[in-house]
Short mmCIF file of N, CA and C in Angstrom, two decimals:
data_model
loop_
_atom_site.label_atom_id
_atom_site.label_comp_id
_atom_site.label_asym_id
_atom_site.label_seq_id
_atom_site.Cartn_x
_atom_site.Cartn_y
_atom_site.Cartn_z
N MET A 1 -35.21 195.00 53.09
CA MET A 1 -36.15 195.28 52.03
C MET A 1 -36.35 196.78 51.91
N LYS A 2 -36.22 197.51 53.00
CA LYS A 2 -36.38 198.96 52.96
C LYS A 2 -35.38 199.59 51.98
N GLU A 3 -34.17 199.05 51.95
CA GLU A 3 -33.15 199.58 51.05
C GLU A 3 -33.56 199.39 49.60
N LEU A 4 -34.19 198.28 49.29
CA LEU A 4 -34.63 198.04 47.92
C LEU A 4 -35.71 199.03 47.52
N ALA A 5 -36.65 199.31 48.42
CA ALA A 5 -37.71 200.28 48.14
C ALA A 5 -37.11 201.66 47.96
N THR A 6 -36.11 202.00 48.75
CA THR A 6 -35.44 203.30 48.63
C THR A 6 -34.75 203.43 47.28
N ASN A 7 -34.26 202.34 46.75
CA ASN A 7 -33.58 202.36 45.45
C ASN A 7 -34.55 202.34 44.28
N GLY A 8 -35.84 202.43 44.55
CA GLY A 8 -36.82 202.50 43.48
C GLY A 8 -37.37 201.17 43.01
N ILE A 9 -37.04 200.10 43.70
CA ILE A 9 -37.58 198.79 43.33
C ILE A 9 -38.90 198.61 44.07
N PRO A 10 -40.01 198.43 43.35
CA PRO A 10 -41.32 198.31 44.00
C PRO A 10 -41.37 197.16 45.01
N VAL A 11 -42.13 197.37 46.06
CA VAL A 11 -42.27 196.37 47.11
C VAL A 11 -42.86 195.08 46.55
N ALA A 12 -43.82 195.20 45.65
CA ALA A 12 -44.45 194.00 45.07
C ALA A 12 -43.42 193.13 44.35
N VAL A 13 -42.53 193.77 43.60
CA VAL A 13 -41.49 193.02 42.88
C VAL A 13 -40.52 192.37 43.86
N THR A 14 -40.09 193.14 44.84
CA THR A 14 -39.16 192.62 45.85
C THR A 14 -39.76 191.41 46.56
N CYS A 15 -41.00 191.52 46.97
CA CYS A 15 -41.65 190.42 47.69
C CYS A 15 -41.79 189.20 46.79
N ARG A 16 -42.11 189.41 45.52
CA ARG A 16 -42.25 188.29 44.60
C ARG A 16 -40.92 187.57 44.40
N VAL A 17 -39.85 188.34 44.21
CA VAL A 17 -38.53 187.75 43.98
C VAL A 17 -38.04 187.01 45.22
N LEU A 18 -38.25 187.62 46.39
CA LEU A 18 -37.79 187.00 47.63
C LEU A 18 -38.79 185.99 48.19
N LYS A 19 -39.91 185.81 47.49
CA LYS A 19 -40.97 184.89 47.89
C LYS A 19 -41.52 185.23 49.29
N LEU A 20 -41.82 186.52 49.46
CA LEU A 20 -42.39 187.01 50.71
C LEU A 20 -43.79 187.54 50.44
N ALA A 21 -44.63 187.49 51.45
CA ALA A 21 -45.95 188.10 51.34
C ALA A 21 -45.83 189.58 51.64
N ARG A 22 -46.59 190.41 50.93
CA ARG A 22 -46.53 191.86 51.14
C ARG A 22 -47.15 192.28 52.47
N GLN A 23 -48.18 191.58 52.92
CA GLN A 23 -48.89 191.98 54.14
C GLN A 23 -47.97 192.13 55.35
N PRO A 24 -47.12 191.15 55.66
CA PRO A 24 -46.22 191.33 56.81
C PRO A 24 -45.27 192.52 56.64
N TYR A 25 -44.83 192.77 55.41
CA TYR A 25 -43.94 193.91 55.18
C TYR A 25 -44.63 195.21 55.56
N TYR A 26 -45.86 195.39 55.10
CA TYR A 26 -46.56 196.64 55.39
C TYR A 26 -46.93 196.76 56.87
N ARG A 27 -47.13 195.63 57.55
CA ARG A 27 -47.44 195.69 58.98
C ARG A 27 -46.22 196.09 59.80
N ARG A 28 -45.00 195.84 59.28
CA ARG A 28 -43.78 196.23 60.00
C ARG A 28 -43.25 197.58 59.55
N ARG A 29 -43.70 198.07 58.39
CA ARG A 29 -43.19 199.32 57.83
C ARG A 29 -43.76 200.51 58.59
N ARG A 30 -42.91 201.47 58.91
CA ARG A 30 -43.36 202.67 59.61
C ARG A 30 -44.21 203.51 58.67
N GLN A 31 -45.37 203.94 59.17
CA GLN A 31 -46.33 204.68 58.37
C GLN A 31 -46.36 206.15 58.78
N LEU A 32 -46.26 207.06 57.82
CA LEU A 32 -46.30 208.48 58.10
C LEU A 32 -47.64 208.87 58.73
N ALA A 33 -48.73 208.31 58.23
CA ALA A 33 -50.06 208.64 58.74
C ALA A 33 -50.26 208.19 60.19
N LEU A 34 -49.44 207.27 60.66
CA LEU A 34 -49.55 206.78 62.04
C LEU A 34 -48.48 207.40 62.93
N GLY A 35 -47.92 208.52 62.52
CA GLY A 35 -46.90 209.17 63.32
C GLY A 35 -45.58 208.42 63.32
N ARG A 36 -45.24 207.82 62.18
CA ARG A 36 -43.99 207.05 62.01
C ARG A 36 -43.96 205.78 62.85
N LEU A 37 -45.12 205.29 63.26
CA LEU A 37 -45.22 204.01 63.96
C LEU A 37 -45.56 202.92 62.95
N THR A 38 -45.20 201.71 63.29
CA THR A 38 -45.66 200.60 62.46
C THR A 38 -47.12 200.35 62.82
N PRO A 39 -47.89 199.73 61.93
CA PRO A 39 -49.27 199.41 62.28
C PRO A 39 -49.36 198.54 63.55
N ILE A 40 -48.38 197.67 63.76
CA ILE A 40 -48.37 196.83 64.95
C ILE A 40 -48.19 197.69 66.21
N GLU A 41 -47.25 198.65 66.17
CA GLU A 41 -47.03 199.54 67.31
C GLU A 41 -48.26 200.40 67.58
N TYR A 42 -48.86 200.93 66.51
CA TYR A 42 -50.05 201.77 66.64
C TYR A 42 -51.21 200.99 67.25
N GLU A 43 -51.39 199.78 66.78
CA GLU A 43 -52.46 198.93 67.31
C GLU A 43 -52.24 198.62 68.79
N ALA A 44 -51.00 198.39 69.19
CA ALA A 44 -50.69 198.11 70.59
C ALA A 44 -51.01 199.31 71.47
N ILE A 45 -50.72 200.50 70.99
CA ILE A 45 -51.02 201.72 71.76
C ILE A 45 -52.53 201.92 71.88
N MET A 46 -53.24 201.68 70.78
CA MET A 46 -54.69 201.92 70.77
C MET A 46 -55.49 200.86 71.52
N THR A 47 -54.89 199.72 71.81
CA THR A 47 -55.62 198.66 72.51
C THR A 47 -55.04 198.41 73.90
N THR A 48 -54.61 199.48 74.56
CA THR A 48 -54.10 199.34 75.92
C THR A 48 -55.26 199.03 76.86
N PRO A 49 -55.01 198.42 78.00
CA PRO A 49 -56.10 198.09 78.94
C PRO A 49 -56.92 199.30 79.36
N ALA A 50 -56.31 200.47 79.49
CA ALA A 50 -57.05 201.67 79.90
C ALA A 50 -58.10 202.04 78.86
N SER A 51 -57.78 201.93 77.59
CA SER A 51 -58.75 202.28 76.55
C SER A 51 -59.82 201.21 76.41
N GLN A 52 -59.52 199.97 76.75
CA GLN A 52 -60.51 198.91 76.67
C GLN A 52 -61.51 199.00 77.80
N ALA A 53 -61.10 199.52 78.95
CA ALA A 53 -61.99 199.62 80.10
C ALA A 53 -63.02 200.73 79.93
N ALA A 54 -62.72 201.71 79.11
CA ALA A 54 -63.61 202.87 78.94
C ALA A 54 -64.84 202.56 78.16
#
């Protein structure tokens, strides 16, 4: 799906055609604001046992 977005095809259109939900796509997509991590990777780092104990 990344290739389709790179070619200028909007994610919403791609997801509709492929019958996919947009939410999982964005959760796996690397985000510049998160240091090129996916939201899932960022969440895993931020919820480590050391940070939960503090």
